[in-house]
XYZ file of C-alpha atoms in Angstrom:
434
model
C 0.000 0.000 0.000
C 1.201 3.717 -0.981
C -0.254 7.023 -0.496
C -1.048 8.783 -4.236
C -0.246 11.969 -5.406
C -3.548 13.699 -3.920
C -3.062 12.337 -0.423
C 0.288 13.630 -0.610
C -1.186 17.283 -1.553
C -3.707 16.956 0.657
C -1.094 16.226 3.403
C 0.907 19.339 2.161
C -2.017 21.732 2.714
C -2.525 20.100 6.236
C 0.969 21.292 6.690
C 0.897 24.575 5.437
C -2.233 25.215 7.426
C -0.070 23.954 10.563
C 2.169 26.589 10.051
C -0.342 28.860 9.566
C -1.919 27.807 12.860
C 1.416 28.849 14.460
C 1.476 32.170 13.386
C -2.136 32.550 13.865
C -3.775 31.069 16.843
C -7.626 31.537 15.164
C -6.246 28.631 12.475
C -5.367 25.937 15.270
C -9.194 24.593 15.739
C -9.280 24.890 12.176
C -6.457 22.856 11.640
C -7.331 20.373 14.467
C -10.684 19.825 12.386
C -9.084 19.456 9.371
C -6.277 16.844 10.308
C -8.920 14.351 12.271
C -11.393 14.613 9.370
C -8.112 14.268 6.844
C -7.405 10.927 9.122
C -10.408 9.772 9.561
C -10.857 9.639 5.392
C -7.623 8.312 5.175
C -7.980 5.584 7.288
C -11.905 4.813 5.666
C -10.376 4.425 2.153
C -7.843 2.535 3.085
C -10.558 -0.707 3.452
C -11.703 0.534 -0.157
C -8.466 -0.636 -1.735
C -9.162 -4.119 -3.526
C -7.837 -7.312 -2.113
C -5.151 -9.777 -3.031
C -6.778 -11.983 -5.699
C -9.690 -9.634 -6.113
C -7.715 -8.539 -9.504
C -6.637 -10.959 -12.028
C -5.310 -10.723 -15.624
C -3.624 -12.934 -18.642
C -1.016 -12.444 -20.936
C -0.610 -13.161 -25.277
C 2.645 -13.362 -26.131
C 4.195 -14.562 -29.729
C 6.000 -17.825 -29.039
C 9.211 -15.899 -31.138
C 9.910 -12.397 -32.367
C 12.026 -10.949 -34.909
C 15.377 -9.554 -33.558
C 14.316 -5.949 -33.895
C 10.893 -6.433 -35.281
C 8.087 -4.985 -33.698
C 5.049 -7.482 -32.377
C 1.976 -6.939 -30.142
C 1.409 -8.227 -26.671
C -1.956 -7.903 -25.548
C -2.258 -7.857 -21.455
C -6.004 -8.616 -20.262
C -7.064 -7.231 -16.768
C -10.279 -8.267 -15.070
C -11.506 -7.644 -11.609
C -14.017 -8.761 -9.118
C -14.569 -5.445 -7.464
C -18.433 -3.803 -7.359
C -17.191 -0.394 -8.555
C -14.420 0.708 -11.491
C -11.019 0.367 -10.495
C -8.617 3.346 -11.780
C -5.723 0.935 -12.914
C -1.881 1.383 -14.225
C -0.268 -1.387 -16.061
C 3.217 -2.325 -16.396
C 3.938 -5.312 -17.960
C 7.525 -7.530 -16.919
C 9.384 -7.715 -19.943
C 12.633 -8.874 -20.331
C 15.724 -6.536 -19.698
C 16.685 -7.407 -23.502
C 13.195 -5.958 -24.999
C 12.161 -2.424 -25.264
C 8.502 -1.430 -25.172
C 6.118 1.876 -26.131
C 3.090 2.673 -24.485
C 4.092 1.299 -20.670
C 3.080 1.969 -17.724
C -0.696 2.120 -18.962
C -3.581 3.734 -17.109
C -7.288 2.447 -17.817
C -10.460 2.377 -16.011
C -12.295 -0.945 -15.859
C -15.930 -1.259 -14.708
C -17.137 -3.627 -12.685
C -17.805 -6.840 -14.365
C -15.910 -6.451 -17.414
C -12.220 -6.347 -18.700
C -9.573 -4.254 -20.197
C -7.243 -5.624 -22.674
C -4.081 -3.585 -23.020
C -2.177 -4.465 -26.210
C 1.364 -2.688 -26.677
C 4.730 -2.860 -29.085
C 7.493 -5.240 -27.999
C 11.201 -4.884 -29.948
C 13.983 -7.309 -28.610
C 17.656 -6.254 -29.337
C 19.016 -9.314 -27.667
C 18.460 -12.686 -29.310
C 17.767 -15.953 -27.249
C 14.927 -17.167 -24.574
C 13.678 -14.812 -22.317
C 10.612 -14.553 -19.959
C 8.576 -12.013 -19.333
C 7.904 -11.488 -15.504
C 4.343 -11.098 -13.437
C 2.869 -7.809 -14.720
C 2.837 -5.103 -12.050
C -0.671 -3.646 -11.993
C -1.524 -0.417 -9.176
C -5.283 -0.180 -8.071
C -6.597 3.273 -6.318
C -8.532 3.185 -3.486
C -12.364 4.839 -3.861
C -11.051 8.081 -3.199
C -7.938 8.027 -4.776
C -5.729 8.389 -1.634
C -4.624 4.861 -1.537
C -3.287 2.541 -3.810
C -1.826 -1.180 -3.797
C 0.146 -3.784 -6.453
C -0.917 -6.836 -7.515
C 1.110 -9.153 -9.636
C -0.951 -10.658 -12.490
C -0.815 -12.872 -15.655
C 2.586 -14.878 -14.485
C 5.389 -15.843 -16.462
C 5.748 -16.132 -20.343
C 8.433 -17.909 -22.191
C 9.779 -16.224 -25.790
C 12.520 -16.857 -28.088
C 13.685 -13.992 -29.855
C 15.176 -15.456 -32.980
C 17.367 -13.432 -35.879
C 15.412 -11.386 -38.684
C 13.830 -13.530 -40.948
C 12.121 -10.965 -42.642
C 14.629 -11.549 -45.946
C 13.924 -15.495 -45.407
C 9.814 -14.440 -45.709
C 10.318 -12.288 -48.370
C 12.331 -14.344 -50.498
C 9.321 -17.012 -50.116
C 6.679 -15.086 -51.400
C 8.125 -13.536 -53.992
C 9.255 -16.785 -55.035
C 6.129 -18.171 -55.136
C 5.158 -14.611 -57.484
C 7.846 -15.633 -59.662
C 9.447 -12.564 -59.133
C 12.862 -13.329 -57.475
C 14.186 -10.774 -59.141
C 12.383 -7.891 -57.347
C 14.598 -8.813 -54.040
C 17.967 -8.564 -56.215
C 18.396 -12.406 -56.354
C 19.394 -12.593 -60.089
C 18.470 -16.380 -61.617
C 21.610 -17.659 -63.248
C 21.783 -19.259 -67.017
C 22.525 -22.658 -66.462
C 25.622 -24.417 -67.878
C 25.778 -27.987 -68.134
C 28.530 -28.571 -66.272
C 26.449 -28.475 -62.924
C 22.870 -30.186 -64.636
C 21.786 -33.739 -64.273
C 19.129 -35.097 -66.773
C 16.048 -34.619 -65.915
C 13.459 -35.589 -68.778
C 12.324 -35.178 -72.690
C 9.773 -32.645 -74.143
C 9.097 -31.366 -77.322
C 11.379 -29.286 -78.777
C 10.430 -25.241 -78.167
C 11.593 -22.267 -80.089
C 14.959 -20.900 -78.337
C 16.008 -24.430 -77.301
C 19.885 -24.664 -77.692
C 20.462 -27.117 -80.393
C 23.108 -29.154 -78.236
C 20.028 -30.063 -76.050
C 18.298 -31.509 -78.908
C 18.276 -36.043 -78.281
C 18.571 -37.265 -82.219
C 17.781 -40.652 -81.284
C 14.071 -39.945 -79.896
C 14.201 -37.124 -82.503
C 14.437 -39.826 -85.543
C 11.904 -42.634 -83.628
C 9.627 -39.596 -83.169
C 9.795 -37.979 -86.214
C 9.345 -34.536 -84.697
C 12.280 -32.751 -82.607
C 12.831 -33.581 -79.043
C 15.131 -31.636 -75.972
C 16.671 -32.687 -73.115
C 15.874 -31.437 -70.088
C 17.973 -30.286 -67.204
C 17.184 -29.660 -63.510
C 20.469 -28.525 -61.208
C 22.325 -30.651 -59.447
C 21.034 -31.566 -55.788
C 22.476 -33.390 -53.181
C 25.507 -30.630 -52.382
C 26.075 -30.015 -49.266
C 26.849 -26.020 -47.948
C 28.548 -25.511 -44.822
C 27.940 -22.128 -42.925
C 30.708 -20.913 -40.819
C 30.033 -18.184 -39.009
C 32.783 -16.332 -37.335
C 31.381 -15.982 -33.487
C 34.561 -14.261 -32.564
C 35.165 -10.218 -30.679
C 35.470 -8.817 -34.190
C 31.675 -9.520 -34.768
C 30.177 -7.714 -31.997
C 30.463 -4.015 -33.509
C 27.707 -2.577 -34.251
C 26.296 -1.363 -37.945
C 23.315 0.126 -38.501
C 21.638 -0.483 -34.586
C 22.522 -4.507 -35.095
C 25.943 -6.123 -34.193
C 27.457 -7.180 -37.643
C 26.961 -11.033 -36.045
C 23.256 -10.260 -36.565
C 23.954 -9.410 -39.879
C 25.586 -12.577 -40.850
C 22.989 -14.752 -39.234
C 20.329 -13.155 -41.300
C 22.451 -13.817 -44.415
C 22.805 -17.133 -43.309
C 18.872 -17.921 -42.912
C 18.865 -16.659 -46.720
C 21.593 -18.910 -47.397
C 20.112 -21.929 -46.083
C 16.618 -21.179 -47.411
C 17.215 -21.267 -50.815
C 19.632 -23.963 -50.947
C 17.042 -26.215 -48.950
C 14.632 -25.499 -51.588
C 17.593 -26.377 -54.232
C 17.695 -29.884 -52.820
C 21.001 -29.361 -51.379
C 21.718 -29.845 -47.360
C 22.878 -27.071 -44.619
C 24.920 -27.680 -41.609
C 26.314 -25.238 -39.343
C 29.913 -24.844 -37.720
C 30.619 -21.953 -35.356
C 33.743 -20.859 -34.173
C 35.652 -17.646 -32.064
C 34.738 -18.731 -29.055
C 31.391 -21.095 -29.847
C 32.039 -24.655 -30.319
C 28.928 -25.519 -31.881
C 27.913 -28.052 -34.732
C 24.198 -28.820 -36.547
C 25.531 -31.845 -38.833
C 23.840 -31.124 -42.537
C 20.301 -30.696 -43.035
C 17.854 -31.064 -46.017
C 14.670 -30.674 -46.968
C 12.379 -27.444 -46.797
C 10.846 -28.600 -43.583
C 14.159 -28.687 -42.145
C 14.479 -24.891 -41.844
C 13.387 -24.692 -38.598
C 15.268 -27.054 -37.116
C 18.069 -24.374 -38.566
C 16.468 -21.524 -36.675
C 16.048 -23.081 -33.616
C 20.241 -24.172 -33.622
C 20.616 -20.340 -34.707
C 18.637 -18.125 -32.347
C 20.791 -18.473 -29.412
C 24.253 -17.623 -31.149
C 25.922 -15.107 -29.664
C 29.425 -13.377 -30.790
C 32.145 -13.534 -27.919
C 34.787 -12.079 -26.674
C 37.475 -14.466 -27.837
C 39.647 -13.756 -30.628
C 39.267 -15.145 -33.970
C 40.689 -18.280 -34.644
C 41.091 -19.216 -38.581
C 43.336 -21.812 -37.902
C 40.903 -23.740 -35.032
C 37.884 -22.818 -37.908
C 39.247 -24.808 -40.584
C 40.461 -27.636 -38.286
C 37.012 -28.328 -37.205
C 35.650 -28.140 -40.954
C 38.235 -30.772 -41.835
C 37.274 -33.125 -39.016
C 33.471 -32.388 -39.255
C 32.834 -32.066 -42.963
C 34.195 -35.289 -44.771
C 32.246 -34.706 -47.686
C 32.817 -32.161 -50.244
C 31.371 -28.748 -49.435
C 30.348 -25.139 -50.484
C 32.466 -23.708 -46.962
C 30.960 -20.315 -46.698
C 33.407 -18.437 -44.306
C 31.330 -15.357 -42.265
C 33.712 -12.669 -41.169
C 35.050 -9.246 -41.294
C 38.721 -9.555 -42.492
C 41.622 -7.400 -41.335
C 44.395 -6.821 -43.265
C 46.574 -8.876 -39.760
C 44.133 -11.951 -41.215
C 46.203 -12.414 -44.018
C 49.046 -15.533 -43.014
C 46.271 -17.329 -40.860
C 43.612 -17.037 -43.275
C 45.700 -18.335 -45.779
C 47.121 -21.321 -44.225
C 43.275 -21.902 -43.164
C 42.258 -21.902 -46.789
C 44.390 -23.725 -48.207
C 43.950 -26.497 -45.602
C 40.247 -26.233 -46.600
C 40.522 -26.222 -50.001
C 41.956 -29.688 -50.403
C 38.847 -30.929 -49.555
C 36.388 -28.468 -50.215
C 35.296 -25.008 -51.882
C 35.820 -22.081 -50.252
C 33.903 -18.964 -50.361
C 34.721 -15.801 -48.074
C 32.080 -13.412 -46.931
C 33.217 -10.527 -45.198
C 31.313 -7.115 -44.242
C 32.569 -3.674 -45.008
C 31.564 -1.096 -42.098
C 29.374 1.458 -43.542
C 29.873 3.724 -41.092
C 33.012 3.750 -42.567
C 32.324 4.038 -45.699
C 30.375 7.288 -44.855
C 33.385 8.964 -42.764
C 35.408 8.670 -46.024
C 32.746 10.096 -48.160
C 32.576 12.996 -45.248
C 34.018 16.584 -46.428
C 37.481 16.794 -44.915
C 37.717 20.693 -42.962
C 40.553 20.632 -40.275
C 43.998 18.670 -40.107
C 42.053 15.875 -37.868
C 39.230 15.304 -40.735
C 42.362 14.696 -43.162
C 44.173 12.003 -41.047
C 41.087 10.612 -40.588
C 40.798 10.021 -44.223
C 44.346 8.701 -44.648
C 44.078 6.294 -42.265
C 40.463 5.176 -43.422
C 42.670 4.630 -47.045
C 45.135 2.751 -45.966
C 42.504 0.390 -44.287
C 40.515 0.011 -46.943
C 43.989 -0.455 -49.330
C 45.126 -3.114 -46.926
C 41.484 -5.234 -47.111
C 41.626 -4.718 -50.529
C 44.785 -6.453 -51.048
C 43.694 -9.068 -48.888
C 40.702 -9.570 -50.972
C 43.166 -9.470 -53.923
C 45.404 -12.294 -52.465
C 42.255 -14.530 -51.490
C 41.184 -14.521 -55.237
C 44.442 -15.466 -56.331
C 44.527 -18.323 -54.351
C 40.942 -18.903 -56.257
C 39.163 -18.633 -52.993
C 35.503 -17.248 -54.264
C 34.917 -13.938 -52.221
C 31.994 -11.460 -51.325
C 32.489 -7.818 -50.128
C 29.259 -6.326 -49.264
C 27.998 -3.713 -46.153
C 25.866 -5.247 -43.980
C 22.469 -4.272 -45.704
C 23.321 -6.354 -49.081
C 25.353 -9.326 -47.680
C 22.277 -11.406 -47.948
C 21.584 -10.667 -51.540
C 25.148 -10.569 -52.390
C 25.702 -14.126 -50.810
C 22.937 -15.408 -52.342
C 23.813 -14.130 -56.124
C 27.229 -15.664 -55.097
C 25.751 -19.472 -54.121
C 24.065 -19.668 -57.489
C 26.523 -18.313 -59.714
C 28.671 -21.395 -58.161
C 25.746 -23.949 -58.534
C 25.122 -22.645 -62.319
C 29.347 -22.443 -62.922
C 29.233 -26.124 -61.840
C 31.903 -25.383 -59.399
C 30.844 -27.578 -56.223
């Protein structure tokens, strides 16, 4: 039980009326009246405040959100009280969610029920619970005013933005990949199995064209080709300290794990299997997956990934891929390179490479980007920009080196690594190159 705000001004006046009553004797019976009447009110509403249990409320929670993504929880209050109770509503979420429109004030009558529905936004991926909401009744009067704890504890996973993933879906289904800046590939025969006859059609290359069933037929006849399934694409994701800076309000870690949901979503629906090796400081390992339905089963290995504070270890990463990954792979390194990378990551690639493919994905820092592109005023603003050159020299170079060791690359900001990584997994399935 607390006082409110108007018991506490009503208090103050008491006060003010005491002092008033010391200055002026004709105030003291006044001020006698008024403090035993301002008592005896006090101590009537206080029986007016509702009881434990008297209040009771339930909470609808999505069983996952969208790291950063705005949902709705709705919070409903209901009370068996014979008058309105003047309510505010705060709702326990967890430390790593930010909500609008909290604490909440609403007036329920008796007999019926409020339902308070507000924006939830997680920055923090993983499970988290949201606590008892905290919910303050008044007392008739408004002096008074008590907690109660309703609607109890509700379990969440906050997963990584799969907002590309859904989008790439439906627009799939439209037909219209190309919208999202996925670019569909000629295909070469190199990476084609045989899939089935048809007629012959107008634009048909005339390689495709089977002579045998063309002369029992009498009429021409093509070949057709579907892509070669049954590949297997290996995401390693680089969990390491470099990861955790931040680019555009998400840590570039977030970044690759929603390229990575891309990744895996299309080449699930290509018939080829995903598995998952982490390293930097997370020793974690989803053997390969396939099938469309198994993209969940991806997510929920995902959500909980978090970048550490441990250096990145190139060397440890491609260890691991050798001793995991026996089969040939796509080995889709996720990192942000520094030009110090260069004698480990090359030792770790060429270690990989007798095995496997190699393709490394890096990130270039907008923010950056922009400083470079900033108008250069004072001495400070100009060795600024020379040192932002020689960076970028330096990763370029390293880039340079990678290719020469014919180590596919991708160089994208944050925004477009999806895309970009995408474009780059089917230029390699229609090059034939797994």
């Amino acid at each position: 039980m607390r006082p409110t705000a108007l018991l506490l001004k009503l208090l103050t006046a008491w006060l003010v009326l005491a002092v008033a009553a010391c200055v002026w004797v004709s105030f003291v019976i006044l001020w006698q009246i008024t403090g035993g009447l301002l008592l005896f009110v006090m101590l009537v509403d206080v029986f007016t405040l509702p009881r434990r249990g008297r209040i009771t409320g339930k909470r609808s929670v999505p069983g996952r959100f969208a790291l950063g993504v705005k949902s709705q929880v709705t919070v409903t209050i209901t009370h068996a009280a014979n008058r309105p109770l003047a309510l505010e509503v705060f709702d326990g979420i967890p430390t790593a969610a930010e909500a609008e429109g909290l604490p909440h004030q609403v007036s329920v009558p008796p007999g019926e029920f409020a339902a308070i529905t507000y924006e939830a936004r997680f920055v923090r991926r993983g499970q988290h619970a949201f606590t008892p909401a905290h919910v303050l009744a008044d007392s008739l009067l408004g002096l008074w005013r008590n907690r109660h704890f309703v609607a109890g504890e509700s379990q969440t996973k906050a997963y990584p933005n799969y907002e590309p993933v859904v989008r790439f879906a439906m627009l799939a289904m439209a037909n219209r990949v190309e919208t999202m800046g996925i670019v569909k590939r000629r295909r070469m025969g190199a990476s084609l199995d045989f899939h089935q006859l048809r007629d012959y059609q107008d634009g048909d290359v005339l390689s495709r064209i089977d002579w045998k069933a063309t002369s029992r037929r009498s009429t021409l006849v093509s070949r057709d080709y579907e892509e070669t399934r049954n590949q297997t694409i290996l995401l390693v994701p680089d969990c390491g300290r470099r990861m955790r800076a931040l680019d555009g309000g998400l840590s570039q870690f977030d970044h690759c794990l929603n390229a990575m949901l891309l990744i895996a979503f299309i080449a699930l629906r290509q018939g080829d299997e995903v598995g998952v090796v982490g390293f930097g400081g997370v020793q974690r390992w989803l053997p390969p997956v396939k099938g469309a339905h198994s993209m969940p089963k991806i997510l929920n290995h995902l959500y909980n990934y978090e970048a550490s504070g441990e250096p990145s270890d190139f060397i440890e990463a491609a260890e691991r891929v050798m001793t995991l990954q026996r089969r040939r792979a796509l080995v889709i390194l996720l990192t942000n390179l520094r030009s110090e990378d260069g004698a480990t990551l090359a030792s770790a690639v060429s270690a990989m490479q007798r095995r496997h493919l190699v393709l490394a994905a890096t990130l270039r820092e907008q923010e950056l980007e922009q400083r470079a592109e900033a108008p250069i005023d004072h001495l400070h603003d100009a060795l600024q920009y020379g040192a932002l050159t020689h960076y970028f020299t330096e990763r370029r170079h390293l880039l340079e080196s990678l290719r020469s060791k014919r180590v596919l690359t991708v160089d994208e900001s944050a925004q477009m690594l999806p895309v970009a990584l995408a474009n780059k997994y089917l230029d390699v399935k229609a090059g034939g190159l797994l």
